Structures are given as structure tokens and as C-alpha cells.
PDB file of C-alpha atoms and ligand atoms in Angstrom:
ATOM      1  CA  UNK A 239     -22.613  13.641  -9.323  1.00  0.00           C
ATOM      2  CA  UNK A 240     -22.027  17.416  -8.360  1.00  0.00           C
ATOM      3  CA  UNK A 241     -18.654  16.666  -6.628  1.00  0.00           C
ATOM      4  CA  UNK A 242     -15.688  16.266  -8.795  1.00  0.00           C
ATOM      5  CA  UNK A 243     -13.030  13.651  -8.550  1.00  0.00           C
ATOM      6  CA  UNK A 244     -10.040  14.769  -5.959  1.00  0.00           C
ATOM      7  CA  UNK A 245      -7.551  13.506  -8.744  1.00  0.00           C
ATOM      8  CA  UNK A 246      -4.083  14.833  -9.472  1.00  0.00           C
ATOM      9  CA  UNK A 247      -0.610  13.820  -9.735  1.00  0.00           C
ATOM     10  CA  UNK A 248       3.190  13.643  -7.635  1.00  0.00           C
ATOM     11  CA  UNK A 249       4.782  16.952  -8.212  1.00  0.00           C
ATOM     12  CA  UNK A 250       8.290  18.272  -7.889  1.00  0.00           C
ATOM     13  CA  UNK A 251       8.775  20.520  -4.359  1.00  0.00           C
ATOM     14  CA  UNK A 252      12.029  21.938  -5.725  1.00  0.00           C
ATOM     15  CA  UNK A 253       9.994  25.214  -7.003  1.00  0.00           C
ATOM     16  CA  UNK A 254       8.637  25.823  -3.419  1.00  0.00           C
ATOM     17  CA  UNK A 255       5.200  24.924  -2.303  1.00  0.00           C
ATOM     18  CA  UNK A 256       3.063  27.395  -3.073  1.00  0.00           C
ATOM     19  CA  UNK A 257       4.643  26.737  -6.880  1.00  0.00           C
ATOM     20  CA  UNK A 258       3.707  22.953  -6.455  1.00  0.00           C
ATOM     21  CA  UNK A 259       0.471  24.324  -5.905  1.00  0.00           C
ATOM     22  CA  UNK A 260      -0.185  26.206  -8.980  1.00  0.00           C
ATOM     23  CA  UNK A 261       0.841  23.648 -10.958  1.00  0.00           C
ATOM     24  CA  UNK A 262      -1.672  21.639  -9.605  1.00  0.00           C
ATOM     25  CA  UNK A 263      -4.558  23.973 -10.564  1.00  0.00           C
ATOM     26  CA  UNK A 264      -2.932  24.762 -14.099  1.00  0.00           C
ATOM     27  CA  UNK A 265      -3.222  20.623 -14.676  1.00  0.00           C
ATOM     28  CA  UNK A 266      -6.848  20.877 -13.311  1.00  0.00           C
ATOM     29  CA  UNK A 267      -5.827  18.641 -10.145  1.00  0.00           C
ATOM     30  CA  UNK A 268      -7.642  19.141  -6.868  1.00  0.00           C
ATOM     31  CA  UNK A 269      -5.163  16.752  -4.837  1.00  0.00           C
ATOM     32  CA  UNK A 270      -1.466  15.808  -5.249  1.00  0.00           C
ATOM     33  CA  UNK A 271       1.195  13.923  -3.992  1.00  0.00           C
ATOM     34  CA  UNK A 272       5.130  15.324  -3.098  1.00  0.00           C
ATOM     35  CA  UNK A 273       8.395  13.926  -1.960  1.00  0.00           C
ATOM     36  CA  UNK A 274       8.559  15.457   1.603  1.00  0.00           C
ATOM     37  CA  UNK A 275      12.434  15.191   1.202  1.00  0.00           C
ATOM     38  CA  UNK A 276      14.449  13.675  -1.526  1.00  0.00           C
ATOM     39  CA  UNK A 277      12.685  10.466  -1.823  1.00  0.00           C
ATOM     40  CA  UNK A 278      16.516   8.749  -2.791  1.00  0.00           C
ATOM     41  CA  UNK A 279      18.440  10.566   0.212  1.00  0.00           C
ATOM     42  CA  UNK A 280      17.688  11.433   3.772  1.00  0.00           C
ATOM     43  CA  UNK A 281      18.118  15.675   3.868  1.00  0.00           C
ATOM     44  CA  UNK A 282      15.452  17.800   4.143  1.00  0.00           C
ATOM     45  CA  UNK A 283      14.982  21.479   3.795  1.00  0.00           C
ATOM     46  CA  UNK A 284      13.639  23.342   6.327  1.00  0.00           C
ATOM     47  CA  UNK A 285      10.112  24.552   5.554  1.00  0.00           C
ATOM     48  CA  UNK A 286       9.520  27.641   4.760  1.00  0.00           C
ATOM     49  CA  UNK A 287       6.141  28.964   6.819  1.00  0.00           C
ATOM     50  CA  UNK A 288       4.395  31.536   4.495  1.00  0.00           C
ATOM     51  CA  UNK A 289       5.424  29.528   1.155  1.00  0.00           C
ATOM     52  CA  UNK A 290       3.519  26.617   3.037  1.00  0.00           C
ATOM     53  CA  UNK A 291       0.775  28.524   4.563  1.00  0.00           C
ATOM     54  CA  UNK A 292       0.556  30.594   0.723  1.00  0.00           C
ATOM     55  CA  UNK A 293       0.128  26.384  -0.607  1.00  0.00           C
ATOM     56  CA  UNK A 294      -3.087  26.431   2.069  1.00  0.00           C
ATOM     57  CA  UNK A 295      -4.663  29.318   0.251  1.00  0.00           C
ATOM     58  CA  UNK A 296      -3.990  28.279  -3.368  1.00  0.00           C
ATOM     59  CA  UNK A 297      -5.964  24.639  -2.014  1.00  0.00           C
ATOM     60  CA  UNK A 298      -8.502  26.530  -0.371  1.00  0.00           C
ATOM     61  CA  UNK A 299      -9.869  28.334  -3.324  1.00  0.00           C
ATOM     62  CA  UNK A 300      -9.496  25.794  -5.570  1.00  0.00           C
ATOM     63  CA  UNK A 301     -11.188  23.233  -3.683  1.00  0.00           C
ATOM     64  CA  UNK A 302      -8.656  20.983  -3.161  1.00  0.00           C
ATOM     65  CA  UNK A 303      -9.328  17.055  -1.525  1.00  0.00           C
ATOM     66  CA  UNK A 304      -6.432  16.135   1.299  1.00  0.00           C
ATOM     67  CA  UNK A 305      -3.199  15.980   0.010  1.00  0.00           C
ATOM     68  CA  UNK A 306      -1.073  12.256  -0.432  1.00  0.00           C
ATOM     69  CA  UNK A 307       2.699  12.944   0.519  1.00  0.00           C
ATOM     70  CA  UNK A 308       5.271  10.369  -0.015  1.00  0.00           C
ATOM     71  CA  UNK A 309       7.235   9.196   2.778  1.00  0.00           C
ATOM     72  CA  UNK A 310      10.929   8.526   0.782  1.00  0.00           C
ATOM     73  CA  UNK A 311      11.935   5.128  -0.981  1.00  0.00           C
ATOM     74  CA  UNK A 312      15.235   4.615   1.352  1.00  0.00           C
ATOM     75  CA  UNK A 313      12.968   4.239   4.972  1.00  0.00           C
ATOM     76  CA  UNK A 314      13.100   0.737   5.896  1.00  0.00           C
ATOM     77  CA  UNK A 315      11.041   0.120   9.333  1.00  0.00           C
ATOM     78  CA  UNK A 316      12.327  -3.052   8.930  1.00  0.00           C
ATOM     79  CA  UNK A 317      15.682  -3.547   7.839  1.00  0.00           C
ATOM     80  CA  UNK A 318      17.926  -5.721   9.045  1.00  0.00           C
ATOM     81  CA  UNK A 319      20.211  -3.115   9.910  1.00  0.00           C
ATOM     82  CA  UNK A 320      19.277  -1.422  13.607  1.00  0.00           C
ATOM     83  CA  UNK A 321      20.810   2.142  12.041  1.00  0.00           C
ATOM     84  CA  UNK A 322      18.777   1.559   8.965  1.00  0.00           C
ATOM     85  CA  UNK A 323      15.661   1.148  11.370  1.00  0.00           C
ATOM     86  CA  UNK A 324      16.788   4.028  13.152  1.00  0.00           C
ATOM     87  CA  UNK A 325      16.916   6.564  10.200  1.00  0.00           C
ATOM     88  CA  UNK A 326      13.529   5.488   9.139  1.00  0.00           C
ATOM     89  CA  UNK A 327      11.995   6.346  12.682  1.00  0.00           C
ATOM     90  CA  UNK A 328      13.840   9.592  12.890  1.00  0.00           C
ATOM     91  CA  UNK A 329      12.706  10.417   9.126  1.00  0.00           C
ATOM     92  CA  UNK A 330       9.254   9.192   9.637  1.00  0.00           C
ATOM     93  CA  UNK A 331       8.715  11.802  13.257  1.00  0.00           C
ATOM     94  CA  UNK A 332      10.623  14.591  11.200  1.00  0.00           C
ATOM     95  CA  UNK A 333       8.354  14.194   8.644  1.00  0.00           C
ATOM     96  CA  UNK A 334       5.357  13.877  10.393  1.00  0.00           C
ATOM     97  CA  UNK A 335       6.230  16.712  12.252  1.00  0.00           C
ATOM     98  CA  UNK A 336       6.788  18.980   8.942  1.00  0.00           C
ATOM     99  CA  UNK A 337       3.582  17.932   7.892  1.00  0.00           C
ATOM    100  CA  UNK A 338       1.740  19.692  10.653  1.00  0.00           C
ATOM    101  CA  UNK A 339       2.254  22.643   8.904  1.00  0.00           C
ATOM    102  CA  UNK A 340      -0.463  20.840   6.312  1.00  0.00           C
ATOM    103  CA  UNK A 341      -2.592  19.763   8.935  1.00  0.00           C
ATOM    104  CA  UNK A 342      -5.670  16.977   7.622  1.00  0.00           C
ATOM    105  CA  UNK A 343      -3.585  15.376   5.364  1.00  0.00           C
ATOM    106  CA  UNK A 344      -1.988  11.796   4.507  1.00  0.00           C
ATOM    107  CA  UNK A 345       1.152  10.549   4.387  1.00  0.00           C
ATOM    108  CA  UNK A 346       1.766   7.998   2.875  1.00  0.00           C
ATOM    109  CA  UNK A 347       4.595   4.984   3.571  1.00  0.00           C
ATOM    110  CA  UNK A 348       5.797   2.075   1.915  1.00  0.00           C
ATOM    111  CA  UNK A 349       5.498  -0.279   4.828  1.00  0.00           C
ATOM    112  CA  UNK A 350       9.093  -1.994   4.340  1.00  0.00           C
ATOM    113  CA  UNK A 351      11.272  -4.491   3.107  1.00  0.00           C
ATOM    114  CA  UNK A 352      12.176  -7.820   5.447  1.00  0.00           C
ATOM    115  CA  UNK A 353      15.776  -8.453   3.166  1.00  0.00           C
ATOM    116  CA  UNK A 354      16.055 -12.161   4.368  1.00  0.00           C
ATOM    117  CA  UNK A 355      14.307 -11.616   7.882  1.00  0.00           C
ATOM    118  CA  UNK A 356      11.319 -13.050   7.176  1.00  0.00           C
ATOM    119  CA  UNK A 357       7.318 -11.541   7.017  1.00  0.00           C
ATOM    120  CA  UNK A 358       6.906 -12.451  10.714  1.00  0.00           C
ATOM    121  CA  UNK A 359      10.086 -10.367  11.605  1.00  0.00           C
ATOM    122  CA  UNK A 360       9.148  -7.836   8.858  1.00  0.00           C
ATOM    123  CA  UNK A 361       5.970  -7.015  10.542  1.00  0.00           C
ATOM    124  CA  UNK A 362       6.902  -6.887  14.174  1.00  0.00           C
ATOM    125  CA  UNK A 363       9.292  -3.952  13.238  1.00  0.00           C
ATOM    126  CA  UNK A 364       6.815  -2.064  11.512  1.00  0.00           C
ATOM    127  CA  UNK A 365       4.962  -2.111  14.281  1.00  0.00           C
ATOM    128  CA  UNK A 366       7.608  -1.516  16.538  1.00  0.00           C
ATOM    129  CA  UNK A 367       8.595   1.474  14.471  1.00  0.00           C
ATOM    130  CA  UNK A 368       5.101   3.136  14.045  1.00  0.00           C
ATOM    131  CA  UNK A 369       4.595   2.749  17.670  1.00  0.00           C
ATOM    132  CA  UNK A 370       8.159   4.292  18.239  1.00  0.00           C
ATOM    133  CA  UNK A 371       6.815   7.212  16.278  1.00  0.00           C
ATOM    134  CA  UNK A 372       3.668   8.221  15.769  1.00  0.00           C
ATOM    135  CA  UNK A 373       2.036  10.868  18.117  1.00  0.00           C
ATOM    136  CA  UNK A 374      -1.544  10.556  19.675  1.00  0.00           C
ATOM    137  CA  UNK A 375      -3.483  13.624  18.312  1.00  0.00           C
ATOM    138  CA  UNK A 376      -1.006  14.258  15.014  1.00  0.00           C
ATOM    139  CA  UNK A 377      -2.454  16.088  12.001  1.00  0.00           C
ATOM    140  CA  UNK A 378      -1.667  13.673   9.247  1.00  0.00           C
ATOM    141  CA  UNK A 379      -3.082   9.893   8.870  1.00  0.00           C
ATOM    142  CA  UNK A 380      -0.173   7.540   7.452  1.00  0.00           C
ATOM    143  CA  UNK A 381      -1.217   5.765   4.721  1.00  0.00           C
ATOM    144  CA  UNK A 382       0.374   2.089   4.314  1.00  0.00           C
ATOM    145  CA  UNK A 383       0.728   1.110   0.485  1.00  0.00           C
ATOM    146  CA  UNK A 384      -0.202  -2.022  -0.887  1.00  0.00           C
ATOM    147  CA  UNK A 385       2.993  -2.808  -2.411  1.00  0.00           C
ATOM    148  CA  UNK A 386       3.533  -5.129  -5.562  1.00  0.00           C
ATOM    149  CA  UNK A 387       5.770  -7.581  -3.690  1.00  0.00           C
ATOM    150  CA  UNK A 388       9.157  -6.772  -5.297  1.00  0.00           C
ATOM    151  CA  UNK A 389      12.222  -8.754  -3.555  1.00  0.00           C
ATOM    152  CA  UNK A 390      11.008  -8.962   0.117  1.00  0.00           C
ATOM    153  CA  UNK A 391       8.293  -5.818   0.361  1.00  0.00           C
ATOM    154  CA  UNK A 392       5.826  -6.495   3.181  1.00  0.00           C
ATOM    155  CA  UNK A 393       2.419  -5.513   2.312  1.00  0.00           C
ATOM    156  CA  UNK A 394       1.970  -7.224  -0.933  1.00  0.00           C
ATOM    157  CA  UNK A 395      -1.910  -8.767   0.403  1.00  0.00           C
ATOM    158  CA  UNK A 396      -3.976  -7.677   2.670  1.00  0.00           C
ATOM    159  CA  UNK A 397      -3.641 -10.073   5.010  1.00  0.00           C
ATOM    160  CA  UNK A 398      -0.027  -8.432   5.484  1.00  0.00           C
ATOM    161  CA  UNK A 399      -1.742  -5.326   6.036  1.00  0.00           C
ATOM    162  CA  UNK A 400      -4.172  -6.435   8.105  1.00  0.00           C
ATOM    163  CA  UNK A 401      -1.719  -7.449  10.105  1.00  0.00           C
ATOM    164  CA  UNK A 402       0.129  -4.429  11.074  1.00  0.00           C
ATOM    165  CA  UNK A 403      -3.045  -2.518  11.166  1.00  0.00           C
ATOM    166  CA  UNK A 404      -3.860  -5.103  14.068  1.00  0.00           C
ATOM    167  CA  UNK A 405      -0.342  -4.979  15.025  1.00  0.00           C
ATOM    168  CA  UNK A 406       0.368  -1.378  16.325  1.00  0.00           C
ATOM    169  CA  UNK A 407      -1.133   0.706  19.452  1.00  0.00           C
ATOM    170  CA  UNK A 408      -1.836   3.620  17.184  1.00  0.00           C
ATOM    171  CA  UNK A 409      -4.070   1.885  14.347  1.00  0.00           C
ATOM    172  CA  UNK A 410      -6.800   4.910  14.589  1.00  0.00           C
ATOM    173  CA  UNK A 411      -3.260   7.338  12.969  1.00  0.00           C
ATOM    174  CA  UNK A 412      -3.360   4.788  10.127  1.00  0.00           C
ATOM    175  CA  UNK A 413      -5.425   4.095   6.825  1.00  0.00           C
ATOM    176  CA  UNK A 414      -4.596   2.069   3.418  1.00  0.00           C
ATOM    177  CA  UNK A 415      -3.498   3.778   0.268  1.00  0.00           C
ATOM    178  CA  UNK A 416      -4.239   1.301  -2.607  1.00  0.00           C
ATOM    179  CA  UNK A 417      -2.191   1.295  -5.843  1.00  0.00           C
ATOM    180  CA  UNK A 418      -3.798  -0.620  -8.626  1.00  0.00           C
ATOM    181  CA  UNK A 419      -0.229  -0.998 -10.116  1.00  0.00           C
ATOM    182  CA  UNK A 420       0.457  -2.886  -7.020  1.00  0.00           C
ATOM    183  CA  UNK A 421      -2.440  -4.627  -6.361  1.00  0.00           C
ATOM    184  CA  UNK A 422      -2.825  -6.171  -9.544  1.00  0.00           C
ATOM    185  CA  UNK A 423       1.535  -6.585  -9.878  1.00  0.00           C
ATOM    186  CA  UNK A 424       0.533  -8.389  -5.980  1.00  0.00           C
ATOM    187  CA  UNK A 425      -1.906 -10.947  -8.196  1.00  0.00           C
ATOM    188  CA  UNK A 426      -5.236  -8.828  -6.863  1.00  0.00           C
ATOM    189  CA  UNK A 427      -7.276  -9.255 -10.414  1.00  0.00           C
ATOM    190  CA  UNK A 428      -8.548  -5.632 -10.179  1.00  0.00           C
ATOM    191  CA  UNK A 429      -8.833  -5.031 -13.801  1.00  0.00           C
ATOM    192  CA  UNK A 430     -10.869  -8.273 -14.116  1.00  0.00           C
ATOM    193  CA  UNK A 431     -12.753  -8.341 -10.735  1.00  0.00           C
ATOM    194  CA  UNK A 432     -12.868  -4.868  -9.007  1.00  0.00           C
ATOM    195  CA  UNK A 433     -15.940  -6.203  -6.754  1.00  0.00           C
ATOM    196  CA  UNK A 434     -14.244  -9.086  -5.282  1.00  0.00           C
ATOM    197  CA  UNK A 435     -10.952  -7.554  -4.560  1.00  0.00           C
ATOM    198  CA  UNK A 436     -12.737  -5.038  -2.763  1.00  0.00           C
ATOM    199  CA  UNK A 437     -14.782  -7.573  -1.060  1.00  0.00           C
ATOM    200  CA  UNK A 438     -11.802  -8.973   0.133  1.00  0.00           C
ATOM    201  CA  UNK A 439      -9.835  -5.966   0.861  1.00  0.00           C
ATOM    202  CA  UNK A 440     -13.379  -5.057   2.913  1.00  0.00           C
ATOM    203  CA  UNK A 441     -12.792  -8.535   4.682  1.00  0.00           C
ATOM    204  CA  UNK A 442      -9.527  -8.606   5.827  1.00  0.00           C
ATOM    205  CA  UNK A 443      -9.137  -4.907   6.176  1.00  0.00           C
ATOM    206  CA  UNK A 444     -12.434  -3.248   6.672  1.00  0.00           C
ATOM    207  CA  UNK A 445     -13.045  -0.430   3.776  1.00  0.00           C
ATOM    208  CA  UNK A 446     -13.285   2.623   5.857  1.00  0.00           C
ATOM    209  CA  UNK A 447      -9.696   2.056   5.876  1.00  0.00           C
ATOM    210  CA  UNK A 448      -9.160   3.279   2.497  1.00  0.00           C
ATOM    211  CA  UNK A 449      -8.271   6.518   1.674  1.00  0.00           C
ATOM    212  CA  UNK A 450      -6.537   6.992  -1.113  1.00  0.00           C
ATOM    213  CA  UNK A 451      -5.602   5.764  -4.789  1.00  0.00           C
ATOM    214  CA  UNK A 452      -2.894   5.967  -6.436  1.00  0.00           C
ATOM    215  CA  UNK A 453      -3.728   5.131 -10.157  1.00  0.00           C
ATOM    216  CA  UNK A 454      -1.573   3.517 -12.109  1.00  0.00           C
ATOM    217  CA  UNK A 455      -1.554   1.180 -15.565  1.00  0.00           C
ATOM    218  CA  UNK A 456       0.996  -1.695 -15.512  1.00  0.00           C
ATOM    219  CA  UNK A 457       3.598  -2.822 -17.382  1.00  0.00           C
ATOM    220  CA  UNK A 458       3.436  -6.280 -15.942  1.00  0.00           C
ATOM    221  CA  UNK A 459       0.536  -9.211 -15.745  1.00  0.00           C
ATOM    222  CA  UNK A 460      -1.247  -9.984 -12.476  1.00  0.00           C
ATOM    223  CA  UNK A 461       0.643 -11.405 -10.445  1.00  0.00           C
ATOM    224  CA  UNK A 462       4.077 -10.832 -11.813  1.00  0.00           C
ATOM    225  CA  UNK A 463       5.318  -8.406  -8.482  1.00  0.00           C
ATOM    226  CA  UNK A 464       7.440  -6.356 -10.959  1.00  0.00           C
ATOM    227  CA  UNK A 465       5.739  -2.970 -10.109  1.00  0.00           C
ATOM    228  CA  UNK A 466       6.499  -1.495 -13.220  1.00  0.00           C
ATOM    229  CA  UNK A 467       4.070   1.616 -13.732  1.00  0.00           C
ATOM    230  CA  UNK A 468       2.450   2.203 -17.278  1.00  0.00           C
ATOM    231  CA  UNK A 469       0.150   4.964 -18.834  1.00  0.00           C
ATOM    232  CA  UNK A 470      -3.363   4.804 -18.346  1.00  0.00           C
ATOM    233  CA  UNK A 471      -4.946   2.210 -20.583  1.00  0.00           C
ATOM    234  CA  UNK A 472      -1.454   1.126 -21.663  1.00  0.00           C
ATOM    235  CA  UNK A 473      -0.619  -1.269 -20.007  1.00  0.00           C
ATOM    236  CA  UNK A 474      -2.290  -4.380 -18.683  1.00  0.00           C
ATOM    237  CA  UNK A 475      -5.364  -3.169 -16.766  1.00  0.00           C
ATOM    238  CA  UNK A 476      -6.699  -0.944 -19.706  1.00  0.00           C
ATOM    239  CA  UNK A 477      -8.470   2.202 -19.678  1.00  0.00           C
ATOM    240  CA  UNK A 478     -12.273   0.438 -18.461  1.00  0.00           C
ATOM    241  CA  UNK A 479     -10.445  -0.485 -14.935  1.00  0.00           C
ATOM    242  CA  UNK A 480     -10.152   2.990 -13.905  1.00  0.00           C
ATOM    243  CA  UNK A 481     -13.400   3.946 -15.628  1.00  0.00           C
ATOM    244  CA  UNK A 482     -14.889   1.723 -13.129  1.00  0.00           C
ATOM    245  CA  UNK A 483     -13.331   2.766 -10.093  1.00  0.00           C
ATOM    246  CA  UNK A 484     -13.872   6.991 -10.694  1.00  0.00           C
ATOM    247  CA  UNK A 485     -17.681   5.157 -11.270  1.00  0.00           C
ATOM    248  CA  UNK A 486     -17.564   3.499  -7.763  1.00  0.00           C
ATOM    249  CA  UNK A 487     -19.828   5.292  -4.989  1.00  0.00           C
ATOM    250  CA  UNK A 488     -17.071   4.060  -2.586  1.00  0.00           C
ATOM    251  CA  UNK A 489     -13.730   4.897  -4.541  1.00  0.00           C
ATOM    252  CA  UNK A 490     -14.592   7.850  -6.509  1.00  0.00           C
ATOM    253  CA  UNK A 491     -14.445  10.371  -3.087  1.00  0.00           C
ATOM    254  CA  UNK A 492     -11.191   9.518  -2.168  1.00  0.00           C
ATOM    255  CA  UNK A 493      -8.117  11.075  -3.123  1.00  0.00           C
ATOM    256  CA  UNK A 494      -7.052   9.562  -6.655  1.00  0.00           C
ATOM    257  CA  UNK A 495      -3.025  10.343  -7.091  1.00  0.00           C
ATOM    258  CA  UNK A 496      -1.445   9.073 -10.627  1.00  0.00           C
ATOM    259  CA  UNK A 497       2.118   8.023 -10.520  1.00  0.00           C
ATOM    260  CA  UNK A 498       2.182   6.915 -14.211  1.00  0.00           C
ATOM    261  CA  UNK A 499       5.439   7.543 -16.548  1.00  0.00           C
ATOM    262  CA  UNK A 500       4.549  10.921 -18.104  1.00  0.00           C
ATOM    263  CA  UNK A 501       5.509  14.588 -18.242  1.00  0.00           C
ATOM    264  CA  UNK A 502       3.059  17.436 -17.150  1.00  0.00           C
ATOM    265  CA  UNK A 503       1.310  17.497 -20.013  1.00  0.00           C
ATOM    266  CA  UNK A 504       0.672  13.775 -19.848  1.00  0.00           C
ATOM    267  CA  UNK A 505      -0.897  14.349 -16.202  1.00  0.00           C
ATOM    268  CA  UNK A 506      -3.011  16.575 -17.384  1.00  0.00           C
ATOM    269  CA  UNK A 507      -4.274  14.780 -20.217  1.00  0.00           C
ATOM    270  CA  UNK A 508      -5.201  11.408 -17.959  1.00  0.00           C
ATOM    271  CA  UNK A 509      -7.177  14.182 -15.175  1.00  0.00           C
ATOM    272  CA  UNK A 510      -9.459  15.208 -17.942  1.00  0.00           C
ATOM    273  CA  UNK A 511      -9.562  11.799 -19.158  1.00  0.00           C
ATOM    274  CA  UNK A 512     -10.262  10.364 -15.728  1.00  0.00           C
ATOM    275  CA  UNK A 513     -12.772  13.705 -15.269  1.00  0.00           C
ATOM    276  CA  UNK A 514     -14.620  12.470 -18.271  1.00  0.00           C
ATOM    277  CA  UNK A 515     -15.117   8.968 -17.439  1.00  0.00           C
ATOM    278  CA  UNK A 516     -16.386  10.330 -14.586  1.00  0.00           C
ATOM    279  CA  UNK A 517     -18.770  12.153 -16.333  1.00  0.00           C
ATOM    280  CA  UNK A 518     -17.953  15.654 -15.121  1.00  0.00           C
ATOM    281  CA  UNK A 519     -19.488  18.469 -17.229  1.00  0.00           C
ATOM    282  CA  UNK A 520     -16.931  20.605 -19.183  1.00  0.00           C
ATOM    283  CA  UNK A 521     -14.177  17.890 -18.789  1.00  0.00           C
TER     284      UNK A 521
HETATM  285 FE1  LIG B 741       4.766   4.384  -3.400  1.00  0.00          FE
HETATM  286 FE1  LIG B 742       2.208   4.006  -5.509  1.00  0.00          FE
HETATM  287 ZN1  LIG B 743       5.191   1.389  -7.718  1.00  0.00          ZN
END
């Protein structure tokens, strides 16, 4: 293998973007993830053009894979509340429209919560709301995450998934970003059987729909839908489930983003451990 891994981390924004950037090269990353606004509130910044455009360059020459944003933890396409649903549409066509400035990239979006209103429900206002929002010819692919299936989160299989892929007028704008966190919190046995959940991810979803990783140990058992994040090889998936996906002809080109409990140092100490299982010289 003469490509290396896209692998990298979420980073903090609040040093400008260019900053994020650096970062990301002094961990060895060549991808990462951000909060395009504070990922607890609705504000966002205005972007600044040349800090953005100076982030371009720094990927450029570092040969950086597409970038994973993070769409903000309080959109809910399908809350129960119509002004809830309306913030998330407005935040997720803001955003989407800030990200042209990073043209090529994902974004990627926590598909929603149903509180009380059911899957069916759930799923029709996803739909409703990506079809609200996204814009024929836009830069960025969203990214739906598999979710863990906390409280009411829609997207915990992939029959959930499949279904709002199937679901909106604009499925070519969207891909799958799988979190093995997730998956396996969702009762997908990905430590255990990598093959057959990608079989039947490949089934019900088609493959060529994923595009990105986030990697993540878990605190939890299969099944248990706590989404509680752990260290690699910590936690219940252990260290040989992500040796075999950065092994994987299929997984090991897409973008792999950790969201695991750990400082900077910590990141980069799991990128040159994932660079090593992948066998990269001089990781
Ligand atoms: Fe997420
Ligand atoms: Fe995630
Ligand atoms: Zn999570």
C-alpha cells in the first residue's frame, strides 16, 4: 500500500481555520472533523475568507483526504416541535452554504430524534427536511450517521437508513458515515463479524454509500445503545477491530475520523497506532 490512511481527529475551530489545520499536520492527520458552529448552541461566526482559503493550502500540501464536519448535536429534523424542525433546516442550508467555501467535502448529520413520534413519523421529516434543504449541484455530500440508538435516535440499523436514503429526492447529495461506536452500541457485531455487517450494510444500503469512519472504542457491549465512546482497544471492540478495518481494501480509503475521549496527544498517539497497523513505513 503506497497510499496512507486519511485518518485524523475532531478539532477545536475556536483558533481559526487555518490553526485547525496545523494542528492537524503537527498530529500527523491527513483528514479531520470540526464543529461548523457550537455543536450545543445555534450561533455561528461568520467565516473568515483567507483564514479558510489559507486552511485549503495547508490541506493541499499536506495531502489531505476530504474533510468530515459535524453538523451540531441540537438539529432535530424531526422533532416534535415545528420551530425545532425549523432551526434545524435553517442551520442545516446555513451550514451547507458555509461549507462551500470547502468545496468536496462531507458533512456530516445525526439524522434525528422521533421523542415519542414514532420511526415512521421520524423518517418522513427527515426527508421532508433534507428535501427542504439541500441544493442540486452543492459542494458538500451529507453524511447520515449510524447512530447507537440512544432514547428515540433514528438511524440505529440500516434498514432506518436505507430508508431515508430511499426516502428523499436528493439521495445522489447523500452518503453514510459509519461509527463503530454506534454500530456495535446499535447491536451490529463489528468487532466479532466485520464481514457480515458489511455484507449487510452492502445489502440494505449498497457500499458505495460509505464514506467515512468515525473510529471509536466503546464503553458499552453490543447492543447496549448507550453510545458511550472509549479509547482505542479500551473498550469493548479491542484494538484487532480497527486493525482489521485500516486492513480492508474497501474501508481503509475512506476518511477515518476518531472521536475517542483523549487530549491531543492521545490523537496523535492512536494515528500512528492506526498508521502502523496499517503497515505504513516510518509510522
Ligand atoms: Fe456524531
Ligand atoms: Fe460519531
Ligand atoms: Zn457517539
Amino acid at each position: 500500500m503506497s497510499e496512507r490512511l486519511a485518518v485524523g481527529c475532531h478539532l477545536s475551530t475556536s483558533g481559526g481555520y487555518e490553526r485547525m489545520g496545523r494542528t492537524a499536520v503537527d498530529l500527523d492527520a491527513t483528514t479531520l472533523a470540526f464543529f461548523t458552529r457550537n455543536p450545543r448552541g445555534g450561533g455561528a461566526k461568520v467565516l473568515d475568507g483567507q483564514d479558510v482559503a489559507r486552511l485549503r493550502d495547508v490541506l493541499a500540501a499536506h495531502g489531505f483526504g476530504r474533510l468530515v464536519a459535524h453538523a451540531p448535536y441540537t438539529m432535530n429534523l424531526c422533532s416534535g416541535n415545528p420551530e425545532t424542525v425549523a432551526f434545524a433546516r435553517r442551520t442545516l442550508a446555513d451550514d451547507l452554504e458555509r461549507m462551500e467555501a470547502l468545496p468536496g467535502n462531507y458533512y456530516n448529520l445525526h439524522p434525528g430524534s422521533h421523542v415519542g413520534q414514532g420511526v415512521d413519523r421520524g423518517i418522513g421529516l427527515i426527508c421532508e427536511g433534507l428535501d427542504a434543504t439541500l441544493e442540486p449541484g452543492q459542494a458538500t455530500m451529507v453524511l447520515l450517521e449510524t447512530m447507537a440508538g440512544k432514547g428515540s435516535e433514528v438511524g440505529r440499523s440500516f434498514e432506518e437508513l436505507a430508508r431515508i436514503l430511499d426516502g428523499t429526492r436528493h439521495d445522489e447529495l447523500l452518503g453514510v458515515c459509519l461509527d463503530t461506536c454506534h454500530v456495535s452500541d446499535a447491536g451490529y457485531d463489528v468487532a466479532g463479524d466485520l464481514e457480515g455487517v458489511l455484507g449487510e450494510f452492502d445489502r440494505l444500503i449498497g457500499l458505495e454509500r460509505l464514506r467515512a469512519l468515525h473510529l471509536n472504542d466503546s464503553k458499552s457491549p453490543c447492543g447496549s445503545r448507550r453510545d458511550r465512546h472509549e479509547r482505542l482497544g479500551a473498550g469493548h471492540l479491542g484494538i484487532g477491530c480497527f486493525a482489521a478495518i485500516v486492513a480492508h481494501p474497501l474501508l481503509s480509503t475512506l476518511p477515518m475520523v476518531l472521536e475517542t475521549p483523549n487530549d491531543l496527544a492521545g490523537y496523535a498517539a492512536e494515528i500512528a497506532l492506526l498508521r502502523s497497523l496499517a503497515g505504513e513505513r516510518g509510522a
